[in-house]
Amino acid sequence: MSTEQFRICPESGLQFHKPAETLMRANAVLAVVILLIGGVAALMVTLTRWPAVHLLPADRFYQLLTSHGVNMLIFWVISFEMAVLYFCSSTLLRCRLATPRIAWLGFVLMVTGIVVNNLAVMNGDASVMMTSYVPMPANPNFYLGLILFAVGALLGCFVFLGTLVIAKEEKTYEGSIPLVTFGALTACIIAVFTIASGAIILIPTYMWSMGWINHIDPVMYRLVWWALGHSSQQINVAAHVSVWYAIAAIVFGARPLSEKVSRTAFFLYIAFLQLASAHHLLVDPGISSEWKIFNTSYAMYLAVLASMVHGLTVPGSIEVAQRAKGLTKGLFEWLRKAPWSNPVFSGMFISLVGFGFLGGISGVVMGTEQINIIIHNTIYVPGHFHATVVIGTTLSFMALTYFLIPVLFRRQVRFAGLAKWQPYLFGIGMGVFSTVMMGAGTLGVARRHWDMAFTNSAIGFDYPASAYTLMGLAGISGVAAIIGGGIFILVVVSSVFFGKRVESESLYGAVPTRLMKAEPIVEPAGGHAAAGKWGFAAPGTFVFALFFLAVFVIYYAINWKYLASVWPMS
Amino acid sequence: MSAIQPPSSTIWWSQPLDRVEGTWIAIALVWSLFMFFMMPFWHVYGKQNLSNEAYRTTPEAFMSKTQAMIDQYTVRTETAMQLPVVAPPPGSDVYLLGRLWQWYPLLELQKGQTYRLHISSMDWQHGFSLQPVNINTQIVPGYEMVLTITPDTLGDQTIICNEFCGIGHHTMTGKIYVTEGRP
């Protein structure tokens, strides 16, 4: 331990282990590079589905759509999550990172996988979408790249777990691990399941693409692939919820209303989140309704309950912290006077609202067994998941990055004026994009489809004019959001590589890891409720939550009504 | 700075809940259970459900059943490709196949009558998407899905494909005409 190098950040008090710090920087930089590639693909795809522009020819569209999906949904988010895992273990627990060399091996495998997969897609014979459904074949390197990346990410997960063991053994903290680390542990456990599923399906598929095995059942493929595909998005949920808690703590000193409730909610994720991959198979042949209903509901919606809990406790903790500082006027002064010009906060809060209202509600609705009949494979689906993965996960990661630029990279944020507006442009642009695509999907517009006018078909179909209007709005709002994404990349790259160094000194040395004392549970005089209303510690948040529930109930009912107008079928 | 620091050792487990959290958890749990039970409820009382009826098949076997129906019940052909329009009798088994890149054959059904629609794929996965009524299901090679349908709107429905199936995916269409019942 005396040869390990640590530094203490004077502003945040965080303690960085040098090898961990280098790995976090490497993974974060890798992630942003992929975000840029995926973002360029996003622009091309958006300008093609915008009917008035229809930029790319069909083969390029399908190729770039494949690239966009894989790079964003797999490579960008998981690379960033590796940095988050190392931060939540080594940094938050103030201990050395386990086996940095294995972490570097993981990094090299991830980079190799990214390159191999991207080259396969660029080659033109792997335009199979991220899902690569058999028996539609792809260049074998498409699958190989994904496998290599997955193995690399798995190594990162093991390093995280090993680091937790080290922190416990070397007693660098007292009591339980922090809530944010617990959330990261949730993400890691789900990640191990996810990657194992990926291996179980992609290794045989690779072998099939090489001609070494004969046949892969297509429904079985979908089942196991989605155990990789959706579960990987559940890693994101656990990770971005942890980021929300972290930002609430960093910006407001907010403490969870109840550690028990928040940790139990994360545990419900571990227990039930993976079941829900079933919602991708709701209109598949050969699977029983009983199986579909139990699994799509994440076991009677217990994991959805967990998300609804976090949706209250995260803003609730901010409200309590603000009220304790004297912002007690009315129901919402605490929110009105929050630091909306700080992109760390604004990004986090827009992420929370967008994920809940747009992503969460639409997700549960379309994952209802029968309602899926009017939604499956329409453009409603990407409308939903841009709210969950982009506003939910990506925007929260962007918000955290603004904090990490001075603290991890030791640089001042350049273009701070642009940074202030970036979460709004990105979050609101993406919110509009998501909403109008869901609208177009309700009118039956297809996803992954080059030409909604069917110009080269023997038999045509005319969508109503409103569908074209909505797709035009999707084009406009999509471009606005992409500009928001571009601004983020500009700010981050210019700050990290060209920003002024932070002035305060933070030198490396063999800092004896200071024992992090457990924070005593402090009850404010009169209990939490004293600063609130109606005996509620967070009345404003509660009103928001009720509003959320009202929107949920109404939208849920509307969709059953839509379904009821469809042909009787059984 | 608490969510990023350890809480007190075991005391956090026995800390009582705030009223706001307890109330919200109760409300959210009731709503969650309601949504769960809505699905079996709709199976009993609702009119739009998926059957669980499906069979293993092969492209050859399914094609021969489809061809038999075409041979018996074709009423005309359409488009330059002379695609058959088939009008099977109410209550009968109707066969529709998806292949790169068309839905075949074209169908003519009677309003208010019930049909057993069998759908399968000859090659890759396809997305049966009937517009504008907006019925969507996944069509998989080797699997024969059976949907019992009762068209209750008059007019033309177009089948599009919404599962990406290669370069001709966006040209893949078909037709279901719904006409008044014949005497």
Coordinates of N, CA, C and O in Angstrom, one line a residue, chain A residues 58-59 62 127 133-137 174 176 178-180 217-219 222 249 255-261 263 282-286 289 297 300-301 305 308 312-313 364 368-370 373-374 376-377 442 444 446 448-450 454 457-459 461 463 518-519 521 523 528 534 536 542 545 549 552-553 556 560 563-564 566-570, chain B residues 1-9 12-13 15 17-21 23-25 27-29 31-32 35-36 38-40 42-43 47-52 54 56 81 106 123-125 130-131 133-138 140-141 143 145 147-153 157-158 160-164 166-167 169-171 173-175 178:
Chain A
A58 N -31.1 4.1 -49.7 CA -31.6 3.1 -48.8 C -30.4 2.3 -48.2 O -30.4 2.0 -47.0
D59 N -29.5 1.8 -49.0 CA -28.5 1.0 -48.4 C -27.6 1.7 -47.4 O -27.3 1.2 -46.3
Y62 N -29.7 2.1 -44.0 CA -29.7 0.9 -43.2 C -28.4 0.6 -42.6 O -28.3 0.2 -41.4
S127 N -25.2 -4.7 -42.4 CA -26.4 -3.8 -42.1 C -27.5 -4.6 -41.6 O -28.5 -4.9 -42.4
Y133 N -31.1 -10.0 -36.2 CA -32.0 -11.2 -36.1 C -31.7 -12.3 -37.1 O -31.7 -12.1 -38.3
V134 N -31.4 -13.5 -36.6 CA -31.3 -14.6 -37.5 C -32.6 -14.9 -38.1 O -33.6 -14.7 -37.5
P135 N -32.7 -15.5 -39.3 CA -31.6 -15.9 -40.2 C -31.0 -14.9 -41.1 O -30.4 -15.2 -42.1
M136 N -31.2 -13.6 -40.9 CA -30.6 -12.5 -41.7 C -29.1 -12.5 -41.3 O -28.8 -12.2 -40.2
P137 N -28.3 -12.8 -42.3 CA -26.8 -13.0 -41.9 C -26.0 -11.7 -42.0 O -26.3 -10.8 -42.7
E174 N -16.2 2.9 6.8 CA -16.9 2.3 8.0 C -18.3 2.1 7.7 O -19.0 3.1 7.2
S176 N -21.8 0.7 5.9 CA -22.3 0.2 4.6 C -21.6 1.0 3.5 O -21.3 2.2 3.7
P178 N -21.7 3.5 0.3 CA -22.6 4.5 0.0 C -23.7 4.1 -0.9 O -23.5 3.1 -1.7
L179 N -24.8 4.8 -0.9 CA -26.0 4.4 -1.8 C -25.5 4.4 -3.2 O -26.0 3.5 -4.0
V180 N -24.7 5.4 -3.7 CA -24.4 5.5 -5.1 C -23.5 4.2 -5.5 O -23.7 3.7 -6.5
D217 N -32.6 -21.3 -34.0 CA -34.0 -21.0 -33.9 C -34.2 -19.5 -33.8 O -33.7 -18.9 -32.8
P218 N -35.0 -18.9 -34.7 CA -35.1 -17.5 -34.6 C -35.9 -17.0 -33.4 O -35.5 -15.9 -32.9
V219 N -36.8 -17.7 -32.8 CA -37.5 -17.2 -31.6 C -36.6 -17.3 -30.4 O -36.5 -16.5 -29.5
R222 N -34.2 -14.5 -30.4 CA -34.8 -13.3 -29.9 C -34.9 -13.3 -28.4 O -34.6 -12.3 -27.7
A249 N -26.4 14.7 -4.2 CA -25.5 14.8 -3.1 C -24.4 15.9 -3.4 O -24.1 16.7 -2.5
R255 N -29.3 14.1 1.2 CA -29.2 12.8 1.7 C -30.4 12.0 1.3 O -31.5 12.6 1.4
P256 N -30.3 10.7 1.1 CA -31.5 10.0 0.7 C -32.5 10.1 1.9 O -32.1 10.1 3.1
L257 N -33.8 10.1 1.5 CA -34.8 10.2 2.6 C -34.8 9.0 3.5 O -34.9 9.1 4.7
S258 N -34.5 7.9 2.8 CA -34.4 6.6 3.6 C -33.5 5.7 2.8 O -33.8 5.3 1.7
E259 N -32.4 5.3 3.5 CA -31.5 4.4 2.8 C -32.1 3.1 2.5 O -31.9 2.5 1.5
K260 N -33.0 2.7 3.5 CA -33.7 1.4 3.3 C -34.5 1.4 2.0 O -34.5 0.4 1.2
V261 N -35.3 2.4 1.8 CA -36.2 2.5 0.7 C -35.4 2.5 -0.6 O -35.7 1.7 -1.5
R263 N -32.3 1.6 -1.2 CA -31.6 0.3 -1.5 C -32.5 -0.8 -1.8 O -32.2 -1.7 -2.7
L282 N -43.7 -10.0 -27.2 CA -45.2 -10.0 -26.8 C -46.0 -10.4 -28.0 O -47.1 -11.0 -27.8
V283 N -45.6 -10.2 -29.3 CA -46.4 -10.6 -30.4 C -45.7 -11.6 -31.2 O -45.9 -11.8 -32.4
D284 N -44.8 -12.4 -30.5 CA -44.2 -13.5 -31.2 C -45.0 -14.8 -31.2 O -45.8 -15.0 -30.2
P285 N -44.8 -15.6 -32.2 CA -45.5 -16.9 -32.1 C -44.9 -17.9 -31.2 O -43.7 -17.8 -30.9
G286 N -45.7 -18.8 -30.7 CA -45.1 -19.9 -29.9 C -44.7 -19.7 -28.5 O -44.0 -20.4 -27.9
S289 N -49.3 -16.7 -23.3 CA -49.7 -15.5 -22.7 C -49.3 -15.4 -21.2 O -49.0 -14.3 -20.7
S297 N -44.3 -7.8 -17.1 CA -44.7 -6.9 -16.0 C -43.5 -6.8 -15.0 O -43.7 -6.2 -13.9
M300 N -45.3 -8.5 -11.8 CA -46.3 -7.6 -11.3 C -45.8 -6.2 -11.0 O -46.2 -5.5 -10.1
Y301 N -45.0 -5.8 -12.0 CA -44.6 -4.4 -12.0 C -43.8 -4.0 -10.7 O -43.7 -2.8 -10.4
L305 N -42.4 -0.4 -9.9 CA -42.5 0.3 -8.6 C -41.2 0.9 -8.1 O -41.2 2.0 -7.6
M308 N -40.6 4.0 -9.8 CA -41.4 5.1 -9.3 C -40.9 5.6 -7.9 O -41.1 6.8 -7.5
L312 N -39.5 9.5 -6.8 CA -39.8 10.3 -5.7 C -38.7 10.7 -4.8 O -38.5 11.8 -4.4
T313 N -37.8 9.7 -4.5 CA -36.8 9.9 -3.5 C -35.7 10.8 -4.0 O -35.1 11.5 -3.2
V364 N -44.1 1.3 -20.0 CA -45.0 0.4 -19.3 C -46.2 0.2 -20.2 O -46.7 -1.0 -20.4
T368 N -47.4 -3.6 -22.2 CA -48.7 -4.3 -21.8 C -49.0 -5.3 -23.0 O -49.0 -4.9 -24.1
E369 N -49.2 -6.5 -22.6 CA -49.3 -7.6 -23.6 C -50.1 -7.3 -24.8 O -49.7 -7.4 -25.9
Q370 N -51.4 -6.8 -24.5 CA -52.3 -6.6 -25.6 C -52.0 -5.3 -26.3 O -52.2 -5.2 -27.6
I373 N -49.8 -4.9 -29.5 CA -50.3 -5.2 -30.8 C -50.4 -4.0 -31.7 O -50.2 -4.0 -32.9
I374 N -50.7 -2.8 -31.0 CA -50.8 -1.6 -31.8 C -49.5 -0.8 -31.8 O -49.5 0.3 -32.3
H376 N -46.0 -2.7 -31.7 CA -44.8 -3.4 -32.0 C -44.2 -3.0 -33.3 O -44.9 -3.0 -34.4
N377 N -42.9 -2.7 -33.3 CA -42.1 -2.3 -34.5 C -42.6 -1.1 -35.3 O -42.2 -0.8 -36.4
T442 N -48.2 5.8 -33.4 CA -49.6 5.6 -33.1 C -50.4 5.6 -34.4 O -51.4 4.9 -34.5
G444 N -49.2 4.3 -37.1 CA -48.7 3.1 -37.8 C -47.5 3.3 -38.6 O -47.1 2.4 -39.3
A446 N -43.8 2.9 -39.6 CA -42.9 1.8 -39.2 C -41.5 2.3 -38.8 O -41.1 3.4 -39.3
R448 N -37.3 1.6 -38.6 CA -36.3 0.9 -39.4 C -36.7 0.8 -40.9 O -36.6 -0.3 -41.5
H449 N -37.3 1.8 -41.4 CA -37.9 1.8 -42.7 C -37.5 3.0 -43.5 O -37.6 4.1 -43.0
W450 N -37.0 2.8 -44.7 CA -36.4 3.9 -45.4 C -37.4 4.8 -46.1 O -37.1 6.0 -46.3
F454 N -43.5 4.5 -49.7 CA -43.5 3.3 -50.5 C -43.4 3.5 -52.0 O -44.1 2.9 -52.8
S457 N -42.9 0.5 -54.4 CA -43.7 -0.8 -54.2 C -44.7 -1.0 -55.2 O -45.3 0.0 -55.7
A458 N -45.0 -2.2 -55.5 CA -46.1 -2.6 -56.4 C -47.4 -2.1 -55.8 O -48.3 -1.7 -56.5
I459 N -47.6 -2.3 -54.5 CA -48.8 -1.8 -53.8 C -48.3 -0.8 -52.9 O -47.4 -1.0 -52.1
F461 N -49.1 2.6 -50.0 CA -50.0 3.0 -48.9 C -49.8 4.4 -48.6 O -48.7 4.9 -48.6
Y463 N -50.0 7.2 -45.7 CA -50.2 7.6 -44.3 C -51.0 8.9 -44.4 O -50.8 9.7 -45.3
A518 N -18.3 6.9 8.9 CA -19.7 6.8 8.5 C -20.4 8.0 9.0 O -20.1 8.5 10.0
E519 N -21.3 8.5 8.1 CA -22.0 9.8 8.5 C -23.1 9.4 9.5 O -23.9 8.5 9.2
I521 N -26.5 9.3 11.3 CA -27.9 9.7 10.9 C -28.3 10.9 11.7 O -28.3 10.8 13.0
E523 N -31.1 13.5 12.8 CA -32.5 13.9 12.7 C -32.6 15.4 12.9 O -32.2 15.8 14.0
H528 N -37.8 15.3 9.8 CA -37.8 15.8 8.5 C -39.1 16.6 8.2 O -39.0 17.6 7.5
W534 N -48.2 19.2 5.7 CA -49.0 18.0 5.9 C -48.3 16.8 6.5 O -48.6 15.7 6.3
F536 N -45.5 15.9 5.6 CA -44.7 15.4 4.5 C -43.4 16.1 4.5 O -43.4 17.4 4.5
F542 N -44.1 15.4 -3.7 CA -45.3 14.5 -3.7 C -46.4 15.0 -4.7 O -47.0 14.2 -5.4
A545 N -45.4 13.9 -8.0 CA -45.6 12.5 -8.1 C -47.0 12.2 -8.4 O -47.3 11.3 -9.2
L549 N -48.6 10.4 -11.7 CA -49.5 9.3 -11.7 C -50.8 9.6 -12.5 O -51.3 8.7 -13.2
F552 N -50.0 9.2 -16.1 CA -49.8 7.7 -16.3 C -51.2 7.1 -16.5 O -51.5 6.4 -17.5
V553 N -52.1 7.3 -15.5 CA -53.4 6.7 -15.6 C -54.2 7.0 -16.8 O -54.7 6.2 -17.5
Y556 N -52.5 5.6 -20.0 CA -52.7 4.1 -20.0 C -54.1 3.8 -20.5 O -54.4 2.9 -21.3
W560 N -55.7 1.7 -24.0 CA -56.7 0.6 -24.0 C -57.8 1.0 -24.9 O -58.4 0.1 -25.7
L563 N -56.8 0.4 -28.4 CA -56.8 -1.1 -28.7 C -58.2 -1.6 -28.9 O -58.5 -2.4 -29.8
A564 N -59.2 -1.0 -28.2 CA -60.5 -1.5 -28.3 C -61.2 -1.2 -29.6 O -62.2 -1.9 -30.0
V566 N -59.7 -1.7 -32.5 CA -59.0 -2.6 -33.5 C -60.0 -3.8 -33.7 O -60.8 -4.1 -32.8
W567 N -59.8 -4.5 -34.8 CA -60.6 -5.7 -35.1 C -60.6 -6.7 -34.0 O -59.5 -6.9 -33.4
P568 N -61.8 -7.2 -33.7 CA -61.7 -8.3 -32.7 C -60.8 -9.4 -33.2 O -60.8 -9.8 -34.4
M569 N -59.9 -9.8 -32.3 CA -59.0 -10.9 -32.7 C -58.6 -11.7 -31.5 O -58.6 -11.2 -30.4
S570 N -58.3 -13.0 -31.7 CA -57.9 -13.8 -30.6 C -57.0 -14.9 -31.1 O -57.0 -15.2 -32.3
Chain B
M1 N -23.1 15.7 2.0 CA -22.6 14.9 0.8 C -22.9 13.5 1.2 O -22.0 12.7 1.6
S2 N -24.2 13.0 1.1 CA -24.5 11.8 1.8 C -24.6 10.6 0.9 O -24.2 9.5 1.3
A3 N -25.2 10.7 -0.3 CA -25.4 9.5 -1.1 C -24.1 9.0 -1.6 O -24.0 7.8 -2.0
I4 N -23.0 9.8 -1.5 CA -21.7 9.3 -1.9 C -20.8 9.0 -0.7 O -19.6 8.8 -0.8
Q5 N -21.4 9.0 0.5 CA -20.7 8.6 1.7 C -21.4 7.4 2.4 O -22.6 7.3 2.2
P6 N -20.7 6.7 3.2 CA -21.4 5.6 3.9 C -22.4 6.1 4.9 O -22.1 7.1 5.6
P7 N -23.5 5.5 5.0 CA -24.4 5.9 6.1 C -23.9 5.2 7.4 O -23.0 4.3 7.4
S8 N -24.6 5.5 8.5 CA -24.2 4.8 9.8 C -24.4 3.3 9.6 O -25.3 2.9 8.9
S9 N -23.6 2.5 10.4 CA -23.6 1.1 10.0 C -24.9 0.4 9.9 O -25.3 0.2 8.7
W12 N -29.3 2.4 9.6 CA -30.2 2.9 8.5 C -31.3 2.0 8.2 O -32.4 2.4 7.8
W13 N -31.2 0.7 8.5 CA -32.3 -0.2 8.2 C -33.5 0.0 9.1 O -34.6 -0.2 8.7
Q15 N -34.3 2.9 10.5 CA -34.9 4.2 10.5 C -36.3 4.2 9.9 O -36.5 3.6 8.9
L17 N -39.7 5.2 8.0 CA -39.9 5.9 6.7 C -40.6 7.2 7.0 O -41.5 7.4 7.8
D18 N -40.3 8.2 6.1 CA -41.1 9.4 6.1 C -42.5 9.1 5.6 O -42.7 8.2 4.7
R19 N -43.4 9.9 6.0 CA -44.8 9.7 5.5 C -44.9 9.8 4.0 O -45.7 9.1 3.4
V20 N -44.1 10.7 3.4 CA -44.2 10.9 2.0 C -43.8 9.7 1.2 O -44.4 9.3 0.2
E21 N -42.8 9.0 1.7 CA -42.3 7.8 1.0 C -43.3 6.7 1.2 O -43.7 6.0 0.2
T23 N -46.5 6.8 1.8 CA -47.7 7.0 1.1 C -47.5 6.7 -0.4 O -48.3 6.1 -1.0
W24 N -46.4 7.2 -0.9 CA -46.2 7.0 -2.4 C -46.0 5.6 -2.7 O -46.5 5.1 -3.7
I25 N -45.2 4.8 -1.9 CA -45.0 3.4 -2.1 C -46.4 2.7 -2.2 O -46.6 1.9 -3.0
I27 N -49.3 3.9 -2.9 CA -50.1 4.3 -4.1 C -49.5 3.6 -5.3 O -50.2 3.0 -6.1
A28 N -48.2 3.6 -5.4 CA -47.5 3.1 -6.6 C -47.7 1.5 -6.6 O -47.9 1.0 -7.7
L29 N -47.8 0.9 -5.5 CA -48.0 -0.5 -5.4 C -49.4 -0.9 -5.9 O -49.6 -1.8 -6.7
W31 N -51.3 0.8 -7.9 CA -51.3 1.1 -9.4 C -50.6 0.0 -10.1 O -51.1 -0.5 -11.2
S32 N -49.5 -0.5 -9.6 CA -48.7 -1.6 -10.3 C -49.6 -2.8 -10.3 O -49.6 -3.5 -11.4
M35 N -52.4 -2.5 -12.9 CA -51.9 -2.7 -14.3 C -51.6 -4.2 -14.6 O -51.9 -4.7 -15.7
F36 N -51.1 -4.9 -13.6 CA -50.8 -6.3 -13.8 C -52.1 -7.1 -14.1 O -52.2 -7.8 -15.0
M38 N -54.9 -6.0 -15.1 CA -55.6 -5.6 -16.3 C -55.4 -6.5 -17.5 O -56.2 -6.8 -18.3
M39 N -54.2 -7.1 -17.6 CA -53.8 -8.0 -18.7 C -54.7 -9.3 -18.7 O -55.3 -9.6 -19.7
P40 N -54.7 -10.1 -17.6 CA -55.6 -11.2 -17.6 C -57.0 -10.8 -17.7 O -57.8 -11.5 -18.4
W42 N -58.3 -8.5 -19.5 CA -58.6 -8.2 -20.9 C -58.7 -9.5 -21.7 O -59.4 -9.7 -22.7
H43 N -57.9 -10.5 -21.3 CA -58.0 -11.9 -21.9 C -59.4 -12.4 -21.7 O -59.9 -13.1 -22.6
K47 N -61.7 -7.8 -26.4 CA -61.9 -8.5 -27.7 C -60.6 -8.5 -28.5 O -60.7 -9.1 -29.6
Q48 N -59.6 -8.0 -28.0 CA -58.3 -8.0 -28.8 C -57.2 -8.6 -28.0 O -56.7 -8.1 -27.1
N49 N -57.0 -9.9 -28.4 CA -55.9 -10.6 -27.8 C -55.2 -11.5 -28.8 O -55.7 -11.7 -29.9
L50 N -54.0 -11.9 -28.4 CA -53.3 -12.8 -29.3 C -53.6 -14.2 -28.8 O -53.5 -14.5 -27.6
S51 N -53.9 -15.1 -29.7 CA -54.1 -16.5 -29.3 C -52.7 -17.0 -29.0 O -51.7 -16.4 -29.4
N52 N -52.6 -18.1 -28.3 CA -51.3 -18.7 -28.2 C -51.1 -19.9 -29.2 O -50.3 -20.7 -29.0
A54 N -49.9 -21.6 -32.3 CA -48.8 -21.6 -33.3 C -48.3 -23.0 -33.5 O -48.4 -23.8 -32.6
R56 N -45.0 -25.4 -35.5 CA -43.8 -25.5 -36.2 C -44.1 -25.9 -37.6 O -45.0 -26.7 -37.9
M81 N -47.6 -7.7 -61.8 CA -47.0 -9.0 -61.5 C -48.1 -10.1 -61.4 O -47.8 -11.2 -61.1
L106 N -52.8 -11.6 -52.1 CA -53.7 -10.6 -51.6 C -54.9 -11.2 -51.1 O -55.4 -12.3 -51.7
D123 N -38.5 -17.0 -45.4 CA -37.1 -16.8 -45.4 C -36.6 -16.2 -44.1 O -36.1 -16.8 -43.2
W124 N -36.7 -14.9 -43.9 CA -36.2 -14.2 -42.8 C -37.4 -13.7 -41.9 O -38.5 -13.9 -42.2
Q125 N -37.0 -13.0 -40.8 CA -38.1 -12.5 -39.9 C -38.7 -11.3 -40.6 O -38.0 -10.5 -41.2
L130 N -50.6 -4.3 -40.3 CA -51.8 -4.0 -41.1 C -52.2 -2.6 -40.8 O -52.5 -2.2 -39.7
Q131 N -52.3 -1.8 -41.9 CA -52.6 -0.4 -41.7 C -53.8 0.0 -42.6 O -53.9 -0.6 -43.7
V133 N -55.6 -0.1 -39.6 CA -56.1 -0.6 -38.4 C -55.0 -0.8 -37.3 O -55.3 -0.8 -36.1
N134 N -53.8 -0.9 -37.8 CA -52.6 -1.0 -36.9 C -52.5 -2.2 -36.1 O -52.3 -2.1 -34.9
I135 N -52.6 -3.4 -36.7 CA -52.3 -4.6 -36.1 C -50.9 -5.1 -36.4 O -50.5 -5.1 -37.6
N136 N -50.1 -5.4 -35.4 CA -48.7 -5.7 -35.7 C -48.3 -7.0 -35.0 O -48.4 -7.2 -33.8
T137 N -47.7 -7.9 -35.7 CA -47.2 -9.2 -35.1 C -45.8 -9.5 -35.8 O -45.5 -9.1 -36.8
Q138 N -45.1 -10.4 -35.1 CA -43.8 -10.9 -35.6 C -43.9 -12.2 -36.4 O -44.5 -13.1 -35.9
V140 N -42.1 -15.3 -38.3 CA -40.8 -15.9 -38.1 C -40.8 -17.2 -39.0 O -41.8 -18.0 -39.0
P141 N -39.7 -17.4 -39.7 CA -39.6 -18.6 -40.5 C -39.6 -19.9 -39.6 O -39.0 -19.9 -38.6
Y143 N -42.2 -21.0 -38.1 CA -43.3 -20.9 -37.1 C -44.6 -20.4 -37.9 O -44.5 -19.5 -38.7
M145 N -48.1 -18.8 -37.2 CA -48.9 -18.1 -36.2 C -50.3 -18.1 -36.7 O -50.6 -17.9 -37.8
L147 N -54.0 -16.4 -36.2 CA -54.8 -15.3 -35.6 C -56.2 -15.5 -36.0 O -56.5 -15.5 -37.2
T148 N -57.1 -15.5 -35.1 CA -58.6 -15.5 -35.4 C -59.0 -14.1 -35.5 O -59.1 -13.4 -34.4
I149 N -59.4 -13.6 -36.7 CA -59.7 -12.2 -36.8 C -61.1 -12.0 -37.4 O -61.6 -12.9 -38.1
T150 N -61.7 -10.9 -37.0 CA -63.1 -10.6 -37.5 C -63.0 -9.1 -38.0 O -63.1 -8.2 -37.2
P151 N -62.7 -8.9 -39.3 CA -62.6 -7.6 -39.8 C -63.9 -6.9 -39.6 O -65.0 -7.3 -40.1
D152 N -63.9 -5.7 -38.9 CA -65.1 -5.0 -38.7 C -65.1 -3.6 -39.3 O -66.0 -2.8 -38.9
T153 N -64.2 -3.3 -40.2 CA -64.2 -2.0 -40.9 C -64.1 -2.3 -42.4 O -63.3 -3.2 -42.8
Q157 N -57.1 -2.5 -46.5 CA -56.0 -2.5 -45.5 C -54.8 -2.9 -46.3 O -54.8 -3.7 -47.1
T158 N -53.7 -2.2 -46.0 CA -52.4 -2.5 -46.6 C -51.5 -3.2 -45.6 O -51.4 -2.8 -44.4
I160 N -47.9 -3.8 -44.4 CA -46.5 -3.4 -44.7 C -45.6 -4.3 -43.8 O -46.1 -5.1 -43.0
C161 N -44.3 -4.1 -44.0 CA -43.4 -4.9 -43.2 C -42.7 -4.0 -42.3 O -42.1 -3.0 -42.7
N162 N -42.7 -4.3 -41.0 CA -42.0 -3.4 -40.1 C -40.9 -4.2 -39.3 O -40.5 -3.7 -38.2
E163 N -40.4 -5.3 -39.8 CA -39.2 -5.9 -39.3 C -38.1 -5.8 -40.3 O -38.3 -6.4 -41.4
F164 N -37.0 -5.1 -40.1 CA -36.0 -4.9 -41.2 C -35.6 -6.2 -41.8 O -35.2 -7.1 -41.1
G166 N -33.7 -6.4 -45.0 CA -32.8 -6.2 -46.1 C -33.2 -5.1 -47.0 O -34.0 -4.2 -46.7
I167 N -32.5 -5.0 -48.2 CA -32.6 -3.8 -49.0 C -34.0 -3.5 -49.6 O -34.3 -2.4 -49.9
H169 N -36.8 -4.1 -48.0 CA -37.7 -4.1 -46.8 C -38.8 -3.0 -47.0 O -40.0 -3.3 -46.7
H170 N -38.5 -1.9 -47.4 CA -39.4 -0.8 -47.5 C -40.3 -0.9 -48.7 O -41.2 0.0 -48.8
T171 N -40.1 -1.8 -49.5 CA -41.0 -2.0 -50.7 C -42.0 -3.2 -50.4 O -42.9 -3.5 -51.2
T173 N -45.0 -5.0 -49.4 CA -46.4 -4.7 -49.0 C -47.3 -5.8 -49.4 O -46.9 -6.7 -50.1
G174 N -48.5 -5.7 -49.0 CA -49.6 -6.7 -49.4 C -50.9 -6.0 -49.2 O -51.0 -4.8 -49.0
K175 N -52.0 -6.8 -49.2 CA -53.3 -6.2 -49.2 C -54.3 -7.1 -48.5 O -54.3 -8.3 -48.7
V178 N -61.5 -5.5 -47.4 CA -62.6 -5.9 -46.6 C -63.9 -5.4 -47.3 O -64.1 -4.2 -47.5

